[in-house]
């Protein structure tokens, strides 16, 4: 059996066991009959194989079965909501009576009554959550077994129908009113010390009641909506569990420290600023040291070269600590930037390159990702992941903008401060200030909790993060090896040791690579392509625009900053609107084609080469690549093996390495093309971008057509 098939089979077994273990005993008959539906899918496959059943009859019969299962769930849900409503109505009568003649003992009793209803509501929310995940799992299983996009049809045909019962499950219609009633009445009954504010008045008084906190956490988990925040969070490739145990949620709370999270995000922001702050001036700096302008490719790329190695050791280091690698990162980046700035007065190109290498060795993005994945509570992990992506985007825009501002020239003793050295000095000071803040404010998470609860660290399932409002879209690419086996067969054939082995994280880059299916490899190729194209555009912008348009450093800085500022607005549009209108696969392919169009329009085939042509083609290429990156990582986060969600060699590391290697090759291409002269630089560097883009489009189309 293939590795991928084993992983899929193990995931289904794990969910089946979890569903059975977490069912409320007295409600067992009202849960989705997951075991029956699994057997039915296997039966369908056998009947189609022997020719006793047609595909259209399978679709009709399975749709009817799903409708019946959902109706059973919804009718029970409505019945339980009615019981809760009756209890709340009786409590309201008691509440009204107490307003006339308040007594402390009766108020305490009434509050306890509302808490009891709150715990009943919490049970009902867990019931809905288990069934929602069960439906999503069985739909995904059906799609993969029959190579048919049944999920899209089923959800879209029932999501907005006036008689649809699907929304009762996935939008928990009516439960919000019960949540509001419990929260509001408990708020009114707490001691407000004469305040007339309610939960509806800003600022509302905090409600200190554990049951309300638990209800809010359950609602947060249950509310999976297709929105900008979810779309942004998936950029970070930070995976989370679908069904965390209450004990695991408590572990998250114990390990979480808000200021430490801010420090991680600040590290992400500063590193991206550090990466791009030298781009507008790297060519001038190279020429001032006696090198060609195109050596800027090596200068810019040196940081990426070092990052290829630093990503691995920082990822491994984060298994033991978060504080020490961040301290090391800050010190190395301080030294690297100081060396970069001193290279001018020392007239040393070697010092310049060593400074950039040191900066790359300080790349702690792997630590930043791991901290969010391991130490941020589930209820705010999506916000933290979106913050990670936003900090990166903001840093990318601020770097060139800051370089455009630093257009001054003076000397202090023997040190020169000008447009070329100031980026190094400014970043050195910034990392020194950050190091001081880190030293006094960062709180190292407790490792005892993690060690005593190893399932949280290594046995987690990959979070799908796709939602039913978004159409429960299945992965982009599925291989023929992904034939599903019956879960009971898996349990019979596999021992406990095999099960544990299948859950362990990858132990090397090679073992991680073996876990990649062809679908994931194609998506990593797409990621490589877009990073290569973006790096070519950004890194050679100063040389190209100086040669063709005689742009100043400030003009180049404004252009690059403007490109960086498009990241967040583009993701808002895609995450909030476009992703709701089209399938991810469609957006992916369209974005690849638009990147290709942008590359084609960038070629110098018309004389003279105009500013509108360069700016428009660059904007098309950059914006399309940003859209492509978001959708591609969103899909990648769903189909990545669960064994790559933890450990040193995780999915985030693989994607980072793919992007970093692309940047290294792109920067090397710029420098090598420079030997042919600046007049040939643009077209020579665009040719590999075009070739890789065409290959990625062909790979996407070939796999898509072979499956559908």
XYZ file of C-alpha atoms in Angstrom:
708
model
C 0.000 0.000 0.000
C 1.321 3.458 -0.875
C 2.421 5.907 1.807
C -0.284 8.368 0.795
C -3.001 5.684 0.913
C -1.813 4.611 4.352
C -1.943 8.176 5.620
C -5.427 8.756 4.251
C -6.620 5.476 5.692
C -5.090 6.325 9.074
C -6.775 9.744 9.056
C -10.171 8.138 8.461
C -9.561 5.588 11.217
C -8.465 8.337 13.590
C -11.613 10.349 12.958
C -13.851 7.306 13.288
C -12.344 6.506 16.683
C -12.520 10.124 17.793
C -16.154 10.419 16.713
C -17.093 7.284 18.622
C -15.114 8.281 21.714
C -16.606 11.767 21.958
C -20.232 10.920 21.322
C -22.644 11.755 24.109
C -24.012 8.354 25.019
C -27.692 9.288 25.288
C -27.539 10.986 21.870
C -25.775 8.169 20.003
C -28.675 7.431 17.689
C -28.763 11.014 16.396
C -25.164 11.381 15.220
C -24.210 10.926 11.582
C -23.896 7.186 10.895
C -20.313 7.512 9.751
C -19.558 3.785 9.801
C -22.586 2.935 7.656
C -21.728 5.607 5.106
C -18.129 4.400 4.830
C -19.353 0.904 4.087
C -21.844 2.268 1.591
C -19.090 4.100 -0.304
C -17.054 0.898 -0.462
C -20.134 -1.010 -1.632
C -20.769 1.542 -4.377
C -17.202 1.173 -5.615
C -17.527 -2.615 -5.825
C -20.881 -2.441 -7.629
C -19.557 0.030 -10.199
C -16.455 -2.114 -10.707
C -18.497 -5.276 -11.478
C -20.977 -3.293 -13.554
C -24.122 -3.870 -11.471
C -24.680 -0.181 -10.726
C -24.380 2.988 -12.795
C -22.650 6.128 -11.579
C -25.797 8.264 -11.820
C -27.652 5.851 -9.531
C -24.774 6.064 -7.044
C -24.987 9.846 -6.976
C -28.751 9.796 -6.506
C -28.666 7.159 -3.782
C -25.799 8.786 -1.896
C -27.503 12.192 -2.072
C -30.666 10.692 -0.599
C -28.666 9.033 2.185
C -26.938 12.310 3.034
C -30.259 14.173 3.033
C -31.708 11.616 5.459
C -28.685 11.817 7.754
C -28.808 15.622 7.797
C -32.562 15.604 8.438
C -32.061 13.275 11.414
C -29.407 15.598 12.843
C -31.422 18.769 12.246
C -34.691 17.453 13.718
C -32.862 16.369 16.865
C -31.085 19.727 16.960
C -34.406 21.577 16.750
C -35.845 19.372 19.482
C -32.926 20.136 21.798
C -33.130 23.848 20.993
C -36.787 23.722 21.977
C -35.936 22.123 25.311
C -33.293 24.774 25.968
C -35.760 27.502 24.997
C -38.338 26.089 27.464
C -35.768 26.076 30.270
C -34.754 29.643 29.446
C -38.400 30.748 29.440
C -38.908 29.327 32.939
C -35.709 30.955 34.146
C -36.905 34.258 32.673
C -40.103 34.033 34.763
C -38.006 33.529 37.886
C -35.731 36.376 36.806
C -38.669 38.765 36.374
C -40.018 37.814 39.805
C -36.644 38.473 41.427
C -36.544 41.971 40.007
C -39.509 42.823 42.251
C -38.125 41.185 45.405
C -34.423 40.342 44.967
C -32.908 37.780 47.340
C -29.267 36.772 47.325
C -29.946 33.042 47.686
C -32.467 33.035 44.835
C -30.149 35.080 42.605
C -27.383 32.526 43.215
C -29.805 29.706 42.422
C -30.935 31.467 39.245
C -27.359 31.977 38.088
C -26.708 28.292 38.649
C -29.790 27.507 36.557
C -28.429 29.556 33.674
C -25.069 27.826 34.019
C -26.770 24.429 33.755
C -28.450 25.567 30.539
C -25.050 26.833 29.386
C -23.486 23.410 29.887
C -26.389 21.792 28.034
C -25.805 24.269 25.217
C -22.113 23.399 25.220
C -22.992 19.716 24.731
C -25.223 20.652 21.820
C -22.470 22.728 20.200
C -20.088 19.765 20.440
C -22.807 17.599 18.887
C -23.122 19.963 15.909
C -19.340 20.214 15.551
C -18.843 16.450 15.430
C -21.563 16.025 12.818
C -20.282 18.911 10.676
C -16.794 17.386 10.558
C -18.235 13.931 9.902
C -20.184 15.222 6.894
C -17.131 16.984 5.541
C -15.005 13.866 5.945
C -17.468 11.545 4.199
C -17.924 13.978 1.309
C -14.169 14.192 0.888
C -13.893 10.385 0.994
C -16.583 10.038 -1.676
C -14.858 12.542 -3.985
C -11.506 10.801 -3.724
C -12.899 7.313 -4.217
C -14.936 8.125 -7.325
C -12.842 10.966 -8.799
C -15.984 13.050 -8.957
C -16.656 16.580 -7.684
C -19.783 15.517 -5.850
C -19.091 17.862 -2.932
C -19.345 20.942 -5.126
C -22.684 19.796 -6.526
C -24.150 18.729 -3.194
C -23.194 21.813 -1.199
C -24.000 24.359 -3.902
C -27.394 22.781 -4.636
C -28.391 22.832 -0.971
C -26.525 25.747 0.587
C -28.989 28.482 -0.407
C -32.131 26.488 -1.140
C -35.154 27.762 0.862
C -35.800 24.252 2.226
C -32.153 23.447 2.865
C -31.366 21.719 6.145
C -27.625 21.896 5.520
C -27.394 25.439 6.871
C -28.904 24.281 10.172
C -25.816 22.133 10.667
C -23.068 24.299 9.256
C -24.356 27.710 10.271
C -25.907 26.418 13.533
C -29.045 28.459 12.869
C -30.932 29.278 16.083
C -28.127 28.371 18.474
C -26.907 31.962 18.406
C -30.121 33.092 20.087
C -29.597 30.560 22.893
C -25.957 31.618 23.295
C -27.078 35.239 23.526
C -29.785 34.518 26.081
C -27.447 32.607 28.404
C -24.651 35.213 28.117
C -26.949 38.216 28.576
C -28.742 36.862 31.639
C -25.550 35.749 33.365
C -24.158 39.227 32.681
C -27.193 40.859 34.281
C -26.996 38.623 37.334
C -23.338 39.266 38.083
C -22.354 42.006 40.541
C -21.936 45.106 38.343
C -21.517 47.483 41.307
C -24.311 49.793 40.269
C -23.351 49.966 36.577
C -26.182 50.350 34.080
C -24.137 48.972 31.168
C -25.180 45.760 29.428
C -23.383 43.409 27.046
C -24.700 45.540 24.196
C -23.159 48.801 25.445
C -19.576 49.663 24.505
C -17.415 49.126 26.374
C -19.196 46.110 27.794
C -18.220 44.901 31.226
C -16.243 41.646 31.129
C -18.243 38.586 32.100
C -16.225 36.342 34.371
C -17.976 33.007 33.969
C -16.245 29.785 32.829
C -19.299 28.394 31.049
C -19.599 31.505 28.856
C -15.892 31.305 27.991
C -16.315 27.643 27.051
C -19.365 28.432 24.908
C -17.497 31.194 23.089
C -14.567 28.866 22.419
C -16.920 26.185 21.060
C -18.680 28.698 18.813
C -15.317 29.944 17.527
C -14.337 26.403 16.539
C -17.708 25.728 14.966
C -17.863 28.948 12.987
C -15.809 28.129 9.887
C -16.573 30.934 7.428
C -14.940 31.775 4.100
C -13.479 35.169 4.789
C -10.365 37.262 4.440
C -8.952 36.134 7.795
C -9.162 32.444 6.908
C -7.660 33.087 3.470
C -4.761 35.052 4.948
C -4.126 32.491 7.680
C -3.660 29.728 5.124
C -0.755 31.674 3.566
C 1.268 30.858 6.663
C 0.914 27.069 6.264
C 0.350 26.785 10.015
C -1.680 23.640 10.598
C -4.062 22.964 13.449
C -6.225 20.141 14.712
C -9.856 19.789 13.775
C -11.002 18.330 17.059
C -8.772 19.452 19.910
C -9.461 17.877 23.244
C -10.461 20.191 26.116
C -7.194 19.306 27.859
C -5.278 20.364 24.766
C -7.082 23.703 24.731
C -6.019 24.208 28.352
C -2.416 23.419 27.372
C -2.594 26.124 24.708
C -3.867 28.643 27.254
C -1.040 27.813 29.658
C 1.647 28.238 26.986
C 0.263 31.394 25.387
C 1.810 34.790 26.107
C 0.520 37.792 24.145
C 3.724 39.857 24.237
C 5.746 36.842 23.079
C 3.419 36.485 20.106
C 3.924 40.182 19.309
C 7.689 39.660 19.477
C 7.431 36.797 16.988
C 5.391 38.951 14.602
C 7.842 41.843 15.063
C 10.691 39.485 14.147
C 8.813 38.512 10.982
C 8.214 42.156 10.070
C 11.788 43.297 10.688
C 13.246 40.391 8.738
C 11.152 41.222 5.663
C 12.144 44.887 5.969
C 15.767 43.727 6.204
C 15.375 41.618 3.066
C 14.017 44.340 0.792
C 15.475 47.559 2.209
C 18.662 47.181 0.153
C 16.983 46.387 -3.204
C 16.770 50.007 -4.479
C 20.443 50.729 -3.677
C 22.219 47.369 -4.107
C 23.346 48.150 -7.678
C 24.859 51.515 -6.709
C 26.547 49.949 -3.680
C 28.100 47.239 -5.881
C 29.423 49.816 -8.366
C 30.864 51.944 -5.541
C 32.975 48.938 -4.544
C 34.245 48.416 -8.094
C 31.832 45.661 -9.193
C 29.256 45.627 -11.976
C 25.721 46.815 -11.262
C 24.357 43.314 -11.888
C 26.403 41.972 -8.946
C 23.423 43.273 -6.978
C 21.884 39.870 -7.762
C 24.527 38.127 -5.652
C 24.319 40.798 -2.942
C 20.540 40.441 -2.639
C 20.619 36.655 -3.066
C 23.332 36.048 -0.465
C 20.721 36.418 2.249
C 18.541 33.767 0.591
C 21.515 31.392 0.212
C 22.131 31.466 3.950
C 18.420 31.127 4.658
C 18.372 27.734 2.903
C 20.521 26.409 5.759
C 19.252 28.586 8.598
C 15.661 27.431 8.058
C 16.693 23.864 8.905
C 18.676 24.542 12.079
C 16.160 27.094 13.356
C 13.349 24.599 12.781
C 15.284 21.957 14.738
C 16.193 24.451 17.476
C 12.539 25.382 17.946
C 11.891 21.808 19.115
C 13.739 22.738 22.319
C 13.360 26.493 22.710
C 11.869 29.627 21.178
C 13.678 32.296 23.180
C 17.285 31.265 22.484
C 16.928 31.022 18.674
C 15.251 34.446 18.610
C 18.099 35.922 20.654
C 20.647 34.298 18.341
C 18.741 35.576 15.300
C 18.757 39.151 16.607
C 22.487 39.107 17.399
C 23.435 37.639 14.015
C 21.236 40.137 12.166
C 22.736 43.018 14.159
C 26.256 41.887 13.227
C 25.298 41.228 9.602
C 23.787 44.667 9.074
C 26.756 46.371 10.740
C 29.110 44.480 8.406
C 26.972 45.478 5.412
C 27.206 49.152 6.391
C 30.958 49.031 7.174
C 31.778 47.511 3.776
C 31.613 50.980 2.183
C 34.331 52.529 4.346
C 36.420 49.351 4.166
C 35.923 49.283 0.374
C 35.332 45.542 0.602
C 32.879 43.642 -1.571
C 33.687 40.548 0.498
C 32.537 42.311 3.666
C 29.355 43.338 1.875
C 28.543 39.755 0.886
C 29.481 38.378 4.318
C 27.150 40.894 5.925
C 24.248 39.700 3.802
C 25.134 36.068 4.504
C 25.044 36.789 8.231
C 21.605 38.365 7.795
C 20.398 35.198 6.083
C 21.793 33.020 8.862
C 19.550 34.995 11.240
C 16.301 34.077 9.479
C 13.996 32.820 12.256
C 10.784 32.485 10.222
C 10.671 28.773 11.068
C 10.621 29.700 14.764
C 7.891 32.285 14.179
C 5.711 29.677 12.458
C 6.328 27.027 15.096
C 5.501 29.400 17.938
C 2.096 30.170 16.415
C 1.432 26.496 15.706
C 2.488 25.225 19.143
C 1.840 28.036 21.626
C -1.128 30.073 20.402
C -4.600 28.899 21.512
C -6.783 27.427 18.807
C -9.431 30.126 19.136
C -7.014 32.866 18.020
C -4.589 30.803 15.942
C -6.228 31.877 12.709
C -5.860 35.556 13.669
C -2.220 34.965 14.611
C -1.562 33.182 11.310
C -3.134 36.073 9.401
C -0.978 38.428 11.482
C 2.133 36.493 10.413
C 1.227 36.945 6.735
C 0.273 40.598 7.211
C 3.538 41.350 9.034
C 5.467 39.811 6.126
C 3.515 41.827 3.560
C 3.919 45.055 5.513
C 7.648 44.488 5.910
C 7.979 43.851 2.189
C 6.369 47.243 1.476
C 8.182 49.159 4.232
C 11.682 47.999 3.226
C 11.913 49.804 -0.141
C 9.904 52.769 1.211
C 12.399 53.204 4.034
C 15.283 53.023 1.552
C 13.669 55.846 -0.413
C 13.572 58.036 2.690
C 17.216 57.452 3.639
C 18.596 59.807 0.957
C 21.050 61.760 3.117
C 24.837 61.941 3.216
C 27.125 62.751 6.163
C 30.144 61.406 8.064
C 30.853 60.844 11.748
C 34.547 60.368 12.321
C 35.510 57.776 9.682
C 32.044 56.293 9.235
C 30.058 57.258 6.153
C 26.280 57.510 6.314
C 24.613 57.705 2.897
C 21.817 56.087 0.866
C 23.885 52.887 0.513
C 25.063 52.411 4.114
C 22.101 53.819 6.038
C 19.892 50.752 5.384
C 22.505 48.661 7.187
C 22.896 51.075 10.102
C 19.130 51.564 10.529
C 18.478 47.822 10.570
C 21.377 47.227 12.996
C 19.827 49.707 15.438
C 16.385 48.184 14.902
C 17.652 44.688 15.746
C 19.485 45.985 18.810
C 16.293 47.606 20.117
C 14.383 44.429 19.317
C 16.962 42.314 21.179
C 16.544 44.434 24.322
C 12.740 44.185 24.105
C 13.019 40.430 23.526
C 15.372 39.899 26.466
C 13.074 41.541 29.010
C 9.631 40.648 27.635
C 9.695 37.206 26.012
C 8.286 34.333 28.058
C 9.598 30.885 27.186
C 6.665 28.419 27.002
C 6.708 25.524 29.417
C 8.170 22.403 27.842
C 6.813 20.174 30.621
C 3.301 20.591 29.317
C 4.312 19.630 25.817
C 6.323 16.598 26.901
C 3.532 15.302 29.126
C 1.035 15.650 26.350
C 2.859 14.244 23.378
C -0.243 13.578 21.290
C -0.657 17.329 21.013
C 2.844 17.624 19.659
C 3.091 14.755 17.229
C -0.252 13.029 16.712
C -2.200 15.978 15.374
C -4.203 15.640 12.200
C -3.761 18.163 9.411
C -6.385 20.869 9.656
C -8.316 21.197 6.426
C -9.301 24.853 6.921
C -11.603 24.643 3.951
C -15.239 25.409 4.785
C -18.670 24.378 3.664
C -19.676 27.925 2.817
C -16.730 27.815 0.404
C -18.060 24.663 -1.197
C -16.029 22.042 0.686
C -13.580 22.082 -2.183
C -11.516 18.942 -2.499
C -7.766 19.108 -3.132
C -6.588 20.311 -6.530
C -4.675 17.218 -7.516
C -5.267 13.627 -6.505
C -3.142 10.699 -7.572
C -4.319 7.281 -8.649
C -2.617 5.860 -5.566
C -5.213 7.424 -3.282
C -7.673 4.518 -3.374
C -9.404 4.433 -0.038
C -9.470 1.250 2.029
C -12.129 0.338 4.543
C -11.243 1.558 8.036
C -12.061 -1.743 9.688
C -9.524 -3.459 7.417
C -6.961 -0.907 8.472
C -7.599 -1.583 12.136
C -7.368 -5.322 11.566
C -4.173 -5.214 9.543
C -2.194 -2.602 11.487
C -0.593 -2.981 14.886
C -0.185 -0.219 17.446
C 3.480 0.124 16.475
C 2.550 0.686 12.821
C -0.050 3.243 13.857
C 2.481 5.118 15.936
C 5.013 4.989 13.104
C 2.494 6.475 10.665
C 1.965 9.411 13.007
C 5.591 10.305 13.605
C 6.973 13.438 11.925
C 9.531 13.178 9.144
C 13.099 12.792 10.385
C 14.949 14.234 7.369
C 14.446 16.246 4.206
C 14.587 12.993 2.220
C 11.873 11.308 4.308
C 9.759 14.456 4.121
C 10.145 14.490 0.336
C 8.995 10.860 0.151
C 5.777 11.857 1.894
C 4.939 14.306 -0.885
C 2.346 13.127 -3.384
C 2.540 14.242 -7.023
C -0.173 16.791 -6.252
C 1.925 18.411 -3.519
C 5.022 18.347 -5.725
C 3.159 20.219 -8.467
C 2.008 22.817 -5.948
C 5.571 23.239 -4.667
C 6.648 23.698 -8.300
C 4.037 26.449 -8.636
C 5.368 28.059 -5.442
C 8.912 27.853 -6.808
C 7.791 29.470 -10.072
C 5.997 32.418 -8.501
C 8.864 33.142 -6.091
C 11.352 32.983 -8.968
C 9.318 35.390 -11.109
C 8.784 37.825 -8.217
C 12.463 37.798 -7.275
C 13.515 38.530 -10.863
C 11.102 41.460 -10.985
C 12.136 42.944 -7.633
C 15.884 42.307 -7.594
C 16.655 43.630 -11.066
C 14.216 46.552 -10.873
C 16.872 49.077 -9.914
C 19.273 48.036 -12.711
C 16.565 47.799 -15.391
C 14.848 51.080 -14.555
C 18.151 52.943 -14.312
C 19.234 51.630 -17.711
C 15.950 52.237 -19.568
C 14.358 55.151 -17.706
C 17.164 56.718 -15.599
C 15.078 56.359 -12.451
C 16.531 57.626 -9.194
C 16.762 55.509 -6.054
C 13.704 57.276 -4.628
C 11.635 56.478 -7.717
C 12.634 52.802 -7.601
C 11.780 52.743 -3.884
C 8.315 54.203 -4.548
C 7.682 51.621 -7.292
C 8.713 48.676 -5.107
C 6.800 49.975 -2.079
C 3.694 50.413 -4.245
C 3.963 46.782 -5.344
C 4.291 45.670 -1.719
C 1.250 47.692 -0.669
C -0.939 45.753 -3.109
C -0.522 42.536 -1.109
C -3.152 43.125 1.577
C -5.842 44.715 -0.677
C -5.444 41.906 -3.218
C -5.825 39.267 -0.517
C -8.909 41.034 0.855
C -10.555 40.913 -2.574
C -9.577 37.308 -3.232
C -10.323 36.026 0.280
C -13.641 37.820 0.687
C -15.104 37.739 -2.820
C -13.313 35.840 -5.580
C -12.787 32.673 -3.502
C -16.550 32.583 -2.863
C -17.353 32.841 -6.575
C -14.868 30.388 -8.082
C -13.184 27.124 -7.142
C -9.623 27.316 -5.897
C -8.457 25.244 -8.870
C -9.954 27.783 -11.268
C -8.346 30.718 -9.460
C -5.040 28.845 -9.400
C -4.959 28.200 -13.134
C -6.178 31.694 -13.998
C -3.472 33.232 -11.784
C -0.759 31.125 -13.423
C -1.921 32.274 -16.852
C -1.931 35.927 -15.723
C 1.619 35.571 -14.354
C 2.608 34.223 -17.767
C 0.881 37.195 -19.450
C 2.758 39.615 -17.175
C 6.076 37.966 -18.057
C 5.335 38.116 -21.792
C 4.405 41.799 -21.599
C 7.681 42.554 -19.779
C 9.915 41.530 -22.689
C 11.699 44.301 -24.564
C 10.477 43.680 -28.106
C 9.229 47.190 -28.884
C 11.602 50.137 -29.173
C 11.622 52.284 -27.147
C 10.864 50.374 -23.960
C 8.297 52.535 -22.139
C 7.566 53.187 -18.485
C 3.842 52.256 -18.840
C 4.805 48.896 -20.372
C 7.241 48.102 -17.558
C 4.982 49.282 -14.724
C 1.809 47.623 -16.050
C 3.492 44.305 -16.854
C 5.256 44.296 -13.487
C 2.002 45.040 -11.679
C 0.172 42.254 -13.534
C 2.946 39.787 -12.762
C 3.282 40.754 -9.090
C -0.442 40.901 -8.263
C -1.135 37.622 -10.089
C 1.744 35.967 -8.243
C 0.337 37.187 -4.919
C -3.094 35.749 -5.740
C -1.427 32.535 -6.877
C 0.614 32.267 -3.679
C -2.446 32.593 -1.457
C -4.553 30.041 -3.316
C -1.644 27.642 -3.779
C -0.704 27.625 -0.079
C -4.374 27.324 0.849
C -4.625 24.158 -1.238
C -1.252 22.927 -0.033
C -2.301 23.217 3.611
C -5.183 20.806 2.936
C -3.382 18.036 1.074
C -0.067 18.065 2.958
C 0.534 14.869 4.904
C -0.337 15.120 8.592
C 3.171 13.837 9.372
C 4.446 17.127 7.949
C 2.412 19.224 10.354
C 4.934 18.786 13.202
C 8.606 18.233 13.774
C 11.684 19.827 12.256
C 11.016 18.850 8.648
C 7.473 20.150 8.428
C 5.360 21.473 5.565
C 6.172 25.074 6.392
C 9.899 24.319 6.150
C 9.488 22.587 2.778
C 7.557 25.502 1.305
C 10.085 27.975 2.735
C 12.968 26.002 1.227
C 11.247 25.843 -2.177
C 10.705 29.608 -2.183
C 14.192 30.378 -0.873
C 15.925 28.178 -3.452
C 13.871 29.918 -6.149
C 15.119 33.305 -4.919
C 18.730 32.091 -4.849
C 18.552 30.810 -8.430
C 16.796 34.002 -9.602
C 19.437 36.267 -8.049
C 22.229 34.119 -9.511
C 20.535 34.364 -12.916
C 20.613 38.173 -12.719
C 24.331 38.239 -11.976
C 25.222 35.715 -14.700
C 23.044 37.527 -17.259
C 24.939 40.705 -16.405
C 28.016 39.343 -18.220
C 26.074 39.731 -21.477
C 25.523 43.426 -20.814
C 22.710 45.452 -19.291
C 21.000 45.758 -22.661
C 20.338 41.990 -22.632
C 19.622 41.641 -18.906
C 15.846 42.053 -19.036
C 15.077 39.523 -21.772
C 17.672 36.963 -20.655
C 16.327 36.856 -17.080
C 12.702 36.729 -18.222
C 13.242 33.643 -20.398
C 13.695 31.193 -17.443
C 10.679 32.766 -15.714
C 8.568 32.170 -18.808
C 9.816 28.593 -19.211
C 9.123 27.628 -15.578
C 5.711 29.305 -15.736
C 4.725 27.379 -18.882
C 5.886 24.106 -17.274
C 3.828 24.767 -14.121
C 0.723 25.578 -16.198
C 1.207 22.395 -18.233
C 1.653 20.314 -15.060
C -1.515 21.789 -13.557
C -3.574 21.258 -16.716
C -2.264 17.732 -17.279
C -3.054 16.565 -13.767
C -6.412 18.337 -13.725
C -7.507 16.817 -17.052
C -6.308 13.347 -16.105
C -8.559 13.410 -13.044
C -11.625 15.228 -14.273
